[in-house]
Coordinates of C-alpha atoms in Angstrom, one line a residue:
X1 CA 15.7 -219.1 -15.5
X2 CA 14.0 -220.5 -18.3
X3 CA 10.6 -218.5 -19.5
X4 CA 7.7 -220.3 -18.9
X5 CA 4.6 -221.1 -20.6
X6 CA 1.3 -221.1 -20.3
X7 CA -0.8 -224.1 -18.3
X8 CA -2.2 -224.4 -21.1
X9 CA 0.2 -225.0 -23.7
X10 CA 2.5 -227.3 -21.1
X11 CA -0.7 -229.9 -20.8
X12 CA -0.4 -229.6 -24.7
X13 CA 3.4 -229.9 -24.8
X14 CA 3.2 -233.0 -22.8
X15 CA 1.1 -234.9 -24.3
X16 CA 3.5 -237.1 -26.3
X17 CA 6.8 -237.0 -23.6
X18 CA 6.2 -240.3 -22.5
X19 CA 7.0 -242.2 -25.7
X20 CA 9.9 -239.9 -27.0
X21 CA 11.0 -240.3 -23.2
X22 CA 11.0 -243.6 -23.5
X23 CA 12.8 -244.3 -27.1
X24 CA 15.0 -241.9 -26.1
X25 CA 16.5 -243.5 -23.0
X26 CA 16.6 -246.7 -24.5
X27 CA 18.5 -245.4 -27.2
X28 CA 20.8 -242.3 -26.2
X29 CA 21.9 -243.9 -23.5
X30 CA 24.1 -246.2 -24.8
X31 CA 23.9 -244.9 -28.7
X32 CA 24.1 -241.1 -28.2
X33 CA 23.3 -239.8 -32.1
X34 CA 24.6 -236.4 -33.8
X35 CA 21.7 -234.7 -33.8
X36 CA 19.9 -235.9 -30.3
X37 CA 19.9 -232.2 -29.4
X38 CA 20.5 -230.1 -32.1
X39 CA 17.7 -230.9 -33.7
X40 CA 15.5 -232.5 -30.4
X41 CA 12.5 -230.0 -31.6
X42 CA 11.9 -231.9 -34.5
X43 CA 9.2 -233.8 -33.0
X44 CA 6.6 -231.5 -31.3
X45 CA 2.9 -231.8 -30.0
X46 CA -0.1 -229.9 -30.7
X47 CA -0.6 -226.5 -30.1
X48 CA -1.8 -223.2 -31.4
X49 CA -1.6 -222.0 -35.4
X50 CA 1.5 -219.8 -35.1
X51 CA 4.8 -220.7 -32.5
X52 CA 6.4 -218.1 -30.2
X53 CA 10.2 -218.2 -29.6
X54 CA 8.9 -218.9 -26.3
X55 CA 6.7 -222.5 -27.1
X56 CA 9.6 -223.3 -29.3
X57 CA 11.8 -223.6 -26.5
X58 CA 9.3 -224.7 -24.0
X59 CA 9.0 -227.8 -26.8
X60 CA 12.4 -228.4 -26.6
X61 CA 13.0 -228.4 -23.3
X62 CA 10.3 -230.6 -22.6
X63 CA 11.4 -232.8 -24.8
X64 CA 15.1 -233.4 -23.6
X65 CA 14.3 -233.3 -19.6
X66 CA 11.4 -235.7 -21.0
X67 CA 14.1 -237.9 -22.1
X68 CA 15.9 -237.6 -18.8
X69 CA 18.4 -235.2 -19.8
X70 CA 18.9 -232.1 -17.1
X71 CA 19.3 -228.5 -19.0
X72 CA 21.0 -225.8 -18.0
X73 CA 20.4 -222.5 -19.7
X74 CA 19.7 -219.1 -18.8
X75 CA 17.2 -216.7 -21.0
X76 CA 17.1 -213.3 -22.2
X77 CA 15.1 -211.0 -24.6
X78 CA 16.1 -208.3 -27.2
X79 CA 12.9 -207.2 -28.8
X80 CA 10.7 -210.5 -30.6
X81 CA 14.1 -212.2 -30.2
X82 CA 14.6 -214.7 -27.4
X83 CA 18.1 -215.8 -26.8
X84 CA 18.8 -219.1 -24.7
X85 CA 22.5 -218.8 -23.6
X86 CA 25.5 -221.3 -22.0
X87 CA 23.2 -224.3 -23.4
X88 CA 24.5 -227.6 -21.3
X89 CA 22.3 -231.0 -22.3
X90 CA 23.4 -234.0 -19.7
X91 CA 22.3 -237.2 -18.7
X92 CA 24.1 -239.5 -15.7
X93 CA 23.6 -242.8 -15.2
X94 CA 25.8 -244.1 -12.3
X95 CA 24.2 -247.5 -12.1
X96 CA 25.9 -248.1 -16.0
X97 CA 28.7 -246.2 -15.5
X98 CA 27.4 -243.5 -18.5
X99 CA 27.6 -239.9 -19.0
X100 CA 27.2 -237.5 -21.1
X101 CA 27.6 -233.6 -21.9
X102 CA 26.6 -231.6 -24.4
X103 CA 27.2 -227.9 -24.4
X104 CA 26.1 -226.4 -27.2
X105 CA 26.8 -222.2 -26.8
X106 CA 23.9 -219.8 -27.2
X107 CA 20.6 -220.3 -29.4
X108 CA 18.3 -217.3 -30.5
X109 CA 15.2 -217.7 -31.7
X110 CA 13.8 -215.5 -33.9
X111 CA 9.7 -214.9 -35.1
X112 CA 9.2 -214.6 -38.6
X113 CA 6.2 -212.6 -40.3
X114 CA 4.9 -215.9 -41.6
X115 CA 4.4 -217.0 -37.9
X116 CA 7.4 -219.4 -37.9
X117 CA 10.1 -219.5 -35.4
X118 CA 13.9 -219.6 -36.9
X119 CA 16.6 -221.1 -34.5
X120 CA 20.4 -219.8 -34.8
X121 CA 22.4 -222.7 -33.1
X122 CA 25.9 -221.5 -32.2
X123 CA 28.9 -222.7 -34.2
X124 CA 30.7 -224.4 -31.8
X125 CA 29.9 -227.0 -29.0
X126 CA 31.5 -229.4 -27.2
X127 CA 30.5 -233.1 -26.5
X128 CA 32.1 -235.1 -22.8
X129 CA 31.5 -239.0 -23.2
X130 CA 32.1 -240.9 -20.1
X131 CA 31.5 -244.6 -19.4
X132 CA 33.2 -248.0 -18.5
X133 CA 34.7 -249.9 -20.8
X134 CA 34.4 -254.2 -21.0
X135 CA 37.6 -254.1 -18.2
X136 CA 35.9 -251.8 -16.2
X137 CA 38.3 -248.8 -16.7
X138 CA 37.3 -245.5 -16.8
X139 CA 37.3 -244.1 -20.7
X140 CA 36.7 -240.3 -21.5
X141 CA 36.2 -238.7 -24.7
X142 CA 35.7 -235.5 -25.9
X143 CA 34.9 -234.3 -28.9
X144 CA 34.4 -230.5 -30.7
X145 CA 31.6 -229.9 -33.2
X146 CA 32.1 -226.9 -35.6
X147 CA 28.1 -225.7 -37.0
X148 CA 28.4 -223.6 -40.4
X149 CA 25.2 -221.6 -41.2
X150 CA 23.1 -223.9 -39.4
X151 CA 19.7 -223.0 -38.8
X152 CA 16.2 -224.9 -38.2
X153 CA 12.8 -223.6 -38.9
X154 CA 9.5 -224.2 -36.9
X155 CA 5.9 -224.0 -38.1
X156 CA 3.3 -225.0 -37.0
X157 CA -0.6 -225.7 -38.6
X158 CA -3.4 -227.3 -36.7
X159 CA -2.1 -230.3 -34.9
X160 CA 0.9 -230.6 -36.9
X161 CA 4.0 -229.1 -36.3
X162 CA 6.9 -229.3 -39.5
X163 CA 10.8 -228.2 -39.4
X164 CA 13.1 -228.2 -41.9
X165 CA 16.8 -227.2 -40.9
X166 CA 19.5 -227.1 -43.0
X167 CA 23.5 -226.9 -42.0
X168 CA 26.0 -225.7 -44.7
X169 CA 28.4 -227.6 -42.8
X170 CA 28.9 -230.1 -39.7
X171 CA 32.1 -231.3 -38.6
X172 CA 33.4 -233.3 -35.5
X173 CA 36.8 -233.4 -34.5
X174 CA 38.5 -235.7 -31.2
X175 CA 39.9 -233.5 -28.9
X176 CA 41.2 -236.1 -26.9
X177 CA 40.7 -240.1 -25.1
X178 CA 41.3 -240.5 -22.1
X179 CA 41.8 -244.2 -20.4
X180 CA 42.4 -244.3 -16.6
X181 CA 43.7 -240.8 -16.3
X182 CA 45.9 -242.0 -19.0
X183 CA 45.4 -239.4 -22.3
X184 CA 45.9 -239.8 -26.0
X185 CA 46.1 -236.7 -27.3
X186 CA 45.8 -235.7 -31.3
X187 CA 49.4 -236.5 -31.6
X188 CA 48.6 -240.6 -31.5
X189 CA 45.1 -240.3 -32.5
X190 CA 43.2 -238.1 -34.8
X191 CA 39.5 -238.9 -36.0
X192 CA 37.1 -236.1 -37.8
X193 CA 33.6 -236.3 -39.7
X194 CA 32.6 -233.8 -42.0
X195 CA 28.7 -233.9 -43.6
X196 CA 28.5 -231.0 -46.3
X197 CA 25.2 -229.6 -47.5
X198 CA 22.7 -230.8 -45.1
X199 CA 19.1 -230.0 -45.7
X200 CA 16.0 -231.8 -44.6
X201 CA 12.1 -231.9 -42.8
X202 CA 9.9 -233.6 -40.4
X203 CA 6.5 -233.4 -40.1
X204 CA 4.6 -234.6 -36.4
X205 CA 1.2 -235.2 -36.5
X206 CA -0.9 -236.0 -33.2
X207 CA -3.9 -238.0 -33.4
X208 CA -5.0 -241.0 -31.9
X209 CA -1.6 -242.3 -33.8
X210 CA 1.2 -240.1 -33.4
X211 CA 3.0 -240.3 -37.3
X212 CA 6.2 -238.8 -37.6
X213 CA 7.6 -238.5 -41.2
X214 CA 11.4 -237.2 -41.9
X215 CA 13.9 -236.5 -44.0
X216 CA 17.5 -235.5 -44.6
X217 CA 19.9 -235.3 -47.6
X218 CA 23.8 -234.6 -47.1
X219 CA 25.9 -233.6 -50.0
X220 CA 29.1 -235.5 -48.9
X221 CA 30.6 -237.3 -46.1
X222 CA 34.6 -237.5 -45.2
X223 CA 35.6 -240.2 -42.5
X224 CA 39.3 -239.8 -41.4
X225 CA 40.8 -241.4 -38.8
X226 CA 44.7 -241.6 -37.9
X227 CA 46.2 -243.8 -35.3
X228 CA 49.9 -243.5 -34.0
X229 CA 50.6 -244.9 -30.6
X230 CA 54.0 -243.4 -28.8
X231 CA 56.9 -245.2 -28.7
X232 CA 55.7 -248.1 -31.1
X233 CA 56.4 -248.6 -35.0
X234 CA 53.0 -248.5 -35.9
X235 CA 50.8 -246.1 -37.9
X236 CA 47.7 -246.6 -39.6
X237 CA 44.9 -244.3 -41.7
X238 CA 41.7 -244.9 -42.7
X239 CA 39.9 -242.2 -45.0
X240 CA 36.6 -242.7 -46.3
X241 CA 34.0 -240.6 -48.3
X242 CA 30.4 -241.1 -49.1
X243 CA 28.4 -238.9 -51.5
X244 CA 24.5 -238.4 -52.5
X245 CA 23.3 -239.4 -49.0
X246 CA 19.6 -239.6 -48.4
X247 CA 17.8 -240.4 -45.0
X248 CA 14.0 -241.0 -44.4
X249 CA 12.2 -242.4 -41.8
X250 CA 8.4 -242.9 -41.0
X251 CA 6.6 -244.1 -37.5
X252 CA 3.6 -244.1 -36.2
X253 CA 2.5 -245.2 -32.7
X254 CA -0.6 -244.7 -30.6
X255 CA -1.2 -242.3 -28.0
X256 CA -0.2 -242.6 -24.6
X257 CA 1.5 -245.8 -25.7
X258 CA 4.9 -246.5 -23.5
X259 CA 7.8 -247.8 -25.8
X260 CA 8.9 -249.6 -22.3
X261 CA 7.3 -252.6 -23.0
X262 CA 8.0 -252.7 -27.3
X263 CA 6.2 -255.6 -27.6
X264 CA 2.9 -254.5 -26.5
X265 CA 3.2 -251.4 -28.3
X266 CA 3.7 -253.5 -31.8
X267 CA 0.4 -255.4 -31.2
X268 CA -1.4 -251.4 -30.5
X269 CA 0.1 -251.0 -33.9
X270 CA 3.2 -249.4 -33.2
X271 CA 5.3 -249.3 -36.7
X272 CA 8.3 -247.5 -38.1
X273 CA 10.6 -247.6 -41.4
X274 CA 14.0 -246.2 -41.9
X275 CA 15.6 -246.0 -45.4
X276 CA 19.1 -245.1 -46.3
X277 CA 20.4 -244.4 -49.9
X278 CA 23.9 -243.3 -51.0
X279 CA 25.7 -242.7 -54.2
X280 CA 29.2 -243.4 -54.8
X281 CA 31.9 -243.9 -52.0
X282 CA 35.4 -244.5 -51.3
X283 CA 37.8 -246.1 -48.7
X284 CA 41.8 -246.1 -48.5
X285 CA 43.3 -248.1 -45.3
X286 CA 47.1 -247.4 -44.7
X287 CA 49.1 -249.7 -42.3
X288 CA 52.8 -249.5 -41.8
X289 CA 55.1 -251.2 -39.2
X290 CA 58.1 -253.4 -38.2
X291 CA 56.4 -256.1 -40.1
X292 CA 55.6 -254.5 -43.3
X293 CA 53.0 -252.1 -45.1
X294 CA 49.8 -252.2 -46.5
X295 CA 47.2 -250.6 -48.4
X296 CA 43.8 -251.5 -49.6
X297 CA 41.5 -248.9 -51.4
X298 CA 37.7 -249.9 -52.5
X299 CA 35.0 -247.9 -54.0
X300 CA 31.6 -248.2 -54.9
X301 CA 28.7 -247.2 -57.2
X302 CA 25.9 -246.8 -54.3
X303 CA 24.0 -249.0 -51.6
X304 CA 20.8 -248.8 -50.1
X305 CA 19.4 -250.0 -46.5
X306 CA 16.1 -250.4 -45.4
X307 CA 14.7 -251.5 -42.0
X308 CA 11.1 -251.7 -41.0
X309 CA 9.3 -253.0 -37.7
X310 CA 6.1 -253.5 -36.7
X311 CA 4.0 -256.3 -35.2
X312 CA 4.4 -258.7 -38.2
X313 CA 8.2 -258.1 -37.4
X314 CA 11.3 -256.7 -38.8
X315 CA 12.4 -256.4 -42.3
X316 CA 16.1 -255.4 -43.0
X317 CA 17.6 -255.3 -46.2
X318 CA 21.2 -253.8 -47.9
X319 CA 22.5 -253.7 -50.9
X320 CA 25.5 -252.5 -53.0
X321 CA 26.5 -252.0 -56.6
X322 CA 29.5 -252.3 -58.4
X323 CA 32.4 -253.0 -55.5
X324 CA 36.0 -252.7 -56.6
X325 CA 38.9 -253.6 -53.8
X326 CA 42.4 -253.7 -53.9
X327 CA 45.6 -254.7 -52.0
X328 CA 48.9 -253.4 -52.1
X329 CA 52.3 -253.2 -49.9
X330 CA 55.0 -255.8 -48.7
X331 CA 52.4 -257.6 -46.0
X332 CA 50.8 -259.5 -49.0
X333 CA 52.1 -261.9 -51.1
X334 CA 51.4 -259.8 -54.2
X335 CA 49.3 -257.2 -55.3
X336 CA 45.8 -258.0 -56.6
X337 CA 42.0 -257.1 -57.2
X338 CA 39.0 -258.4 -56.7
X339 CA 35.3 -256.7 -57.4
X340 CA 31.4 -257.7 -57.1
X341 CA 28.7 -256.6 -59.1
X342 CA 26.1 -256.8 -56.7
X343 CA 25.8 -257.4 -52.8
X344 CA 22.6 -258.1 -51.0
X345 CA 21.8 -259.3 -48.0
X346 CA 18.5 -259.1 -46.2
X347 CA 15.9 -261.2 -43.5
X348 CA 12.9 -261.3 -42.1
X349 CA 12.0 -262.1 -38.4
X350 CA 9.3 -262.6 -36.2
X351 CA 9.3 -260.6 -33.2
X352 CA 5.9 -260.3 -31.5
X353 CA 3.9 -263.6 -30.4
X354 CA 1.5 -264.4 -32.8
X355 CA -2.2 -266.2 -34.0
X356 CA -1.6 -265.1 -37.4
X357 CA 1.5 -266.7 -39.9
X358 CA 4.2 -264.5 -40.2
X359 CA 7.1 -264.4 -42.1
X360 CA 11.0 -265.8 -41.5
X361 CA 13.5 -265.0 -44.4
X362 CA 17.2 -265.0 -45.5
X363 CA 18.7 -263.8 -48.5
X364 CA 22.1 -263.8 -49.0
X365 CA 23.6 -262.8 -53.1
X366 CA 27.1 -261.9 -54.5
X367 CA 26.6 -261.7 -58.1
X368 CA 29.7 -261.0 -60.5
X369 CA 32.8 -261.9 -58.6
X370 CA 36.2 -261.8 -59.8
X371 CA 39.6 -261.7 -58.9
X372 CA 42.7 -260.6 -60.6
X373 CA 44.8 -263.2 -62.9
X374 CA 47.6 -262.8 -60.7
X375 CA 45.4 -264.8 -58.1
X376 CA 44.5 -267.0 -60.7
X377 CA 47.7 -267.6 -61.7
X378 CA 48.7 -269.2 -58.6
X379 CA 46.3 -272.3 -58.6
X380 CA 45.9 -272.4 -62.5
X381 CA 49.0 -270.9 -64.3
X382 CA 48.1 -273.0 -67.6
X383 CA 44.6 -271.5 -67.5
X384 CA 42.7 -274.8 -67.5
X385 CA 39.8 -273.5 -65.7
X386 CA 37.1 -270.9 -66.8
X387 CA 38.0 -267.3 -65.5
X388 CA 34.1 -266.4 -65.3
X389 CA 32.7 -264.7 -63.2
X390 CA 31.1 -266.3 -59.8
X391 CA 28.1 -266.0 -58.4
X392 CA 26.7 -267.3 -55.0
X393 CA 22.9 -267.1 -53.3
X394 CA 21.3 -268.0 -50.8
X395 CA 17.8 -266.7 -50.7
X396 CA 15.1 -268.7 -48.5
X397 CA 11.5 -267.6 -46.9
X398 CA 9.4 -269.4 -45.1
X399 CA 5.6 -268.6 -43.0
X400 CA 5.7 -269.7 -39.2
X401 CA 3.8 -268.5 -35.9
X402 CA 6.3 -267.2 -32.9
X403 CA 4.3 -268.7 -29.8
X404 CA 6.5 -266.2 -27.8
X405 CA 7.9 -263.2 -28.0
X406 CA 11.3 -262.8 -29.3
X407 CA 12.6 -261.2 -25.9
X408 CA 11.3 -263.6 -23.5
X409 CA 13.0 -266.5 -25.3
X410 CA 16.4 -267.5 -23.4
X411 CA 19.4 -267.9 -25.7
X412 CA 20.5 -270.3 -22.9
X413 CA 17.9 -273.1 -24.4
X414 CA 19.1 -272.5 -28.3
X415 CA 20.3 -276.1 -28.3
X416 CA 16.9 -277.6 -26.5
X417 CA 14.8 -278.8 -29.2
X418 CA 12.3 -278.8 -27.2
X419 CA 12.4 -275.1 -26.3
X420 CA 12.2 -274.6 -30.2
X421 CA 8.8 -276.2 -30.1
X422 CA 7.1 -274.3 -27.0
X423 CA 8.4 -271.0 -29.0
X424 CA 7.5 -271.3 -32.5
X425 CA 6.0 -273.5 -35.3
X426 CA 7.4 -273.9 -38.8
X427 CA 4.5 -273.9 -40.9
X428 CA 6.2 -273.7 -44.5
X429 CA 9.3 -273.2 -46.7
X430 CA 10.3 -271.8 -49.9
X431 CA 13.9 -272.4 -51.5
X432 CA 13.4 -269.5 -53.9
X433 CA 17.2 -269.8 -54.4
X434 CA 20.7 -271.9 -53.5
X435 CA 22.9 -271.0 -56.2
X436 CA 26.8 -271.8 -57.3
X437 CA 28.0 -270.8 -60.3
X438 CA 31.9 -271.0 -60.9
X439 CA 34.5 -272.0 -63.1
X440 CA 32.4 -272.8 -66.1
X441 CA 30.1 -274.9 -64.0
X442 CA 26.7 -274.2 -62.0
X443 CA 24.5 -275.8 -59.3
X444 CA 21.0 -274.7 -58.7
X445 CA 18.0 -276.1 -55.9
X446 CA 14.9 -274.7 -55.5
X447 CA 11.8 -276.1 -54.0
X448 CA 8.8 -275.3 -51.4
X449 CA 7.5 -277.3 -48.1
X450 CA 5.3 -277.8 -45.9
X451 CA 5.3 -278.9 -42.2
X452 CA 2.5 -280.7 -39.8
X453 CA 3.6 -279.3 -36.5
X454 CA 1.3 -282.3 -35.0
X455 CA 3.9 -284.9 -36.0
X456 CA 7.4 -284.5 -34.7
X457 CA 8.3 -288.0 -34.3
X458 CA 8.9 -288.9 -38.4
X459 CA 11.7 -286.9 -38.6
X460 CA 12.9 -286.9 -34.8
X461 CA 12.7 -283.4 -33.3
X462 CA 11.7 -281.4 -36.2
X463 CA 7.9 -281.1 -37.9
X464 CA 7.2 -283.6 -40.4
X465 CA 7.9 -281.6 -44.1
X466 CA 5.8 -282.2 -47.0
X467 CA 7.2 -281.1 -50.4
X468 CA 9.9 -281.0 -53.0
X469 CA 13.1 -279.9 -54.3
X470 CA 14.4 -279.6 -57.8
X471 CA 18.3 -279.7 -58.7
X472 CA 20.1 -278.5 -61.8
X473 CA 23.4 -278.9 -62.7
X474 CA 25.6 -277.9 -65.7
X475 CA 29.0 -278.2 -66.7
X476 CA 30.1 -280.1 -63.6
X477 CA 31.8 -283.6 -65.8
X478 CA 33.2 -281.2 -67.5
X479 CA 34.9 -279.5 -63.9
X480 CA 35.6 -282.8 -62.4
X481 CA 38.2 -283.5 -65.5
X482 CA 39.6 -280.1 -65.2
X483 CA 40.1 -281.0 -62.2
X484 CA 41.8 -283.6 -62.6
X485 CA 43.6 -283.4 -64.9
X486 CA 45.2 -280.1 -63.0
X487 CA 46.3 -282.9 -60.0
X488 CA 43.7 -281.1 -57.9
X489 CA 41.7 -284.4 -57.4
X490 CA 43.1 -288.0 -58.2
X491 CA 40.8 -290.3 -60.6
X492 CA 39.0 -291.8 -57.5
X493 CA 37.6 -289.0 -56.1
X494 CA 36.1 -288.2 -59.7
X495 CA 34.9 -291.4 -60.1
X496 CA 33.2 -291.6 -56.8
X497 CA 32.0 -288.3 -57.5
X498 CA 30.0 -289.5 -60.9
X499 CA 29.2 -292.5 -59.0
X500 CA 26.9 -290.8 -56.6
X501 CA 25.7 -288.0 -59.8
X502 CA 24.9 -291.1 -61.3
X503 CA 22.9 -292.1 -58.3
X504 CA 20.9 -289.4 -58.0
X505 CA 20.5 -287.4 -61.0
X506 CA 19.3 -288.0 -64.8
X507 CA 21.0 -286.2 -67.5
X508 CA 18.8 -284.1 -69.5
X509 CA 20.9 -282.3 -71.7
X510 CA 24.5 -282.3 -73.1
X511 CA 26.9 -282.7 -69.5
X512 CA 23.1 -281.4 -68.1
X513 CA 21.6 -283.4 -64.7
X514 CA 18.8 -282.8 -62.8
X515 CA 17.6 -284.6 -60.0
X516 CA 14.2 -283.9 -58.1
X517 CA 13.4 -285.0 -54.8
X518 CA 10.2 -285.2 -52.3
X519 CA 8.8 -286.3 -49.2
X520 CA 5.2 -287.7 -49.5
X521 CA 2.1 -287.2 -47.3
X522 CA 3.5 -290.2 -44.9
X523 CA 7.0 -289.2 -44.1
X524 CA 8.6 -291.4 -47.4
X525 CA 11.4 -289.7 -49.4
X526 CA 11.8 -290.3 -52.7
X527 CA 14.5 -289.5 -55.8
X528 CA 13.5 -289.4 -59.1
X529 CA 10.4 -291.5 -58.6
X530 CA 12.6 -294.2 -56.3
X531 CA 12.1 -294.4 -52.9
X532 CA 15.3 -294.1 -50.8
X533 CA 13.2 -293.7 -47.3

């Protein structure tokens, strides 16, 4: 039997089960995450200034049968200490053909003379996947998780309750798949993750918006995965590691609010923002088989991702620094390297049905490519061409109103126009960026428009745009004779190629063009001052 609590403190306990109930079983269901349970009392309600062993687990509990998990647990006491033993988290869902166990030992919690409750999770636990795969067959797998010196701290002041945990170690290691009663044991598949020096905090504060604010930095992170299949010549590795990992998330939502229906939770005012950072990484993929061998080995100087969401939408963005790769063995032609400076890519996107503009973006860059000689070599082995590096981007944001919500619109009309029209209205568009720049030569368009949503007749289908775009070229005469005169192109295709440059663009500088064009008040498109529409 679990100990209960007081009336009193439950009615407090509860107050905020119905929204981590619901973004927990639209989440764990299908994405069960690492620390679900062993850190579930991270979030907590209001309550009295100090925490008993006993509300700490009351909280907990709460929490994950809240979520729709069922607990099983017995409870004992040796003096302050309460000890929670043969811990078992579980959730069934017949209907999607899920499951899942978590048995995570014994638990003691411990009151400290500050007032603050310090939980001792058992070393070892166990986690049972079970679920349906796309084929329908039955897939099991479990998996062993190895705690070293793990402990989290609870404290609470007013209406806030804080946590900060920390693990020396956390390690999980497959134990074994199993496919239609068919297993694969650690002889033809092994797979571990190890997170080293994990510290961290949350803070939960309950008002008339809920704000959660959290935390967590891990030392280091070691992927490594090895697959070898019976009675096939086949084997394959994969080892990665990740260092200087930091985590931090804020949300807020509004009490009583049910994430059920997300959308109507944005427009209360629902928002949250996740962040991830990292420091330098490393991958090595091995393949070997009848066919050959393989291996490819990248690193990295550190990324970042951040994702937000609120009612005026979702904002994701990632990005990467100095990316080296290379590839080695008998399956490619020849060995060779290639690395990137930088790497980001990011959009924006409305989600929630709106009066107010709101704003629709994609950025796409890859700055500082280049690839070994030895790939060079093979289309230009007299080195006509520049060996530069390359840059590409794509980077383009725009204002619009979504007339419906993102959920309700069917996929199945993506190619009605008119479906387009009842959902959501362009209002404008800026080409911050479309960039080329390779082989000595570079391409460049920006501009900015905007659209009357009243006329879609000018331009059949689409809004009739109002604006301009500017294009800059350089070195390009120059590319065209290099490339012909490496047999790449004949003389026709350059000359056709000036031909329409000469069309279109001015020369404003030594093997310089620009061109700008525009689309007037009336639907007429001009270049360079000469109507063409």
């Amino acid at each position: 039997m679990v100990s209960p609590v007081t009336h009193e403190n439950s009615k407090l306990y509860y107050k905020d089960v119905d929204i981590t109930k619901d973004l927990r079983v639209m989440t764990n269901r299908k994405f069960p995450h690492l620390f679900a349970f062993v850190s579930v009392g991270l979030w907590a309600g209001a309550a009295q200034a100090e925490m008993s062993p006993e509300d700490t687990w009351a909280h907990i509990l709460s929490q994950v049968e809240a979520s729709n998990y069922l607990v099983s647990a017995s409870t004992s006491k040796d003096g302050d200490e309460l000890i929670v033993s043969d811990i078992v988290f579980g959730i069934d869902d017949p209907v999607a053909g899920f499951s899942l166990k978590f048995e995570v030992g014994d638990w003691h919690f411990i009151p400290q003379s500050d007032g603050s409750v310090r939980l001792n999770m058992a070393e070892d636990a166990r986690w049972d996947l079970k679920f349906r795969d796309t084929d329908g067959e039955r897939v099991e797998i479990d998996v062993a998780q190895i705690n070293k010196d793990s402990f989290v701290i609870f404290d609470r002041e007013g209406d806030e309750i804080r946590s900060d945990y920390e693990w020396d170690s956390l390690r999980l290691d497959l134990l074994k798949v199993t496919n239609e009663g068919e297993e694969i044991g650690k002889d033809q598949l092994q797979f571990s993750l190890t997170l080293n020096d994990i510290s961290g905090s949350n803070a939960f504060h309950q008002s008339d918006f809920n704000v959660s604010n959290g935390s967590t930095k891990i030392s280091a992170a070691w992927i490594d995965l090895n697959v070898a299949p019976k009675e096939e010549d086949f084997r394959a590795s994969w080892r990665s590691s990740l260092n200087d990992i930091v985590l931090s998330s804020t949300s807020q939502t509004l009490d009583d609010a049910s994430l059920k229906d997300l959308e109507k939770a944005m427009r209360l005012g629902m928002n949250s923002a996740v962040t991830y950072r990292h420091g330098r990484g490393q991958t090595e993929l091995r393949f070997s088989g009848e066919d050959g061998d393989a291996v490819i080995s990248s690193s990295s100087d550190g990324g970042r991702t951040s994702v937000d969401l609120s009612k005026l939408g979702m904002n994701f963005l990632t990005e990467m620094s100095d990316w080296d790769i290379s590839f080695m063995g008998s399956l490619f032609p020849m060995s060779f390297d290639a690395s990137l400076g930088a790497l980001a890519y990011g959009m924006s996107l409305p989600i929630v049905a709106s009066e107010e503009e709101q704003k629709l973006g994609l950025r796409i860059e890859l700055e500082d490519i280049s690839i070994s000689d030895s790939v060079w070599d093979i289309f230009d082995p007299i080195r006509v061409f520049d060996r530069d590096l390359m840059t590409v981007k794509f980077d383009v944001s725009g204002l619009m109103r979504l007339l419906t919500d993102y959920t309700s619109f069917d996929v199945e009309d993506a190619d009605d126009i008119g479906a387009f029209q009842e959902a959501a209205e362009m209002n404008s568009l800026m080409i911050k960026s479309l960039m080329l720049s390779a082989l000595g030569a570079s391409a460049q368009v920006q501009g900015e428009f905007s659209f009357d949503n009243s006329d879609y007749n000018t331009f059949d289908g689409i809004p009739r745009p109002e604006g301009s775009v500017r294009l800059t070229m350089k070195g390009v005469n120059a590319l065209l004779d290099k490339l012909s005169n490496s047999g790449l192109i004949g003389s026709e295709e350059v000359m056709g190629a000036r031909m329409v440059m000469g069309m279109f663009t001015v020369p404003v500088g030594r093997d310089e063009l620009e061109a700008e064009f525009w689309i007037d008040g009336n639907g007429g498109v001009y270049a360079n001052g000469q109507q063409i529409q």
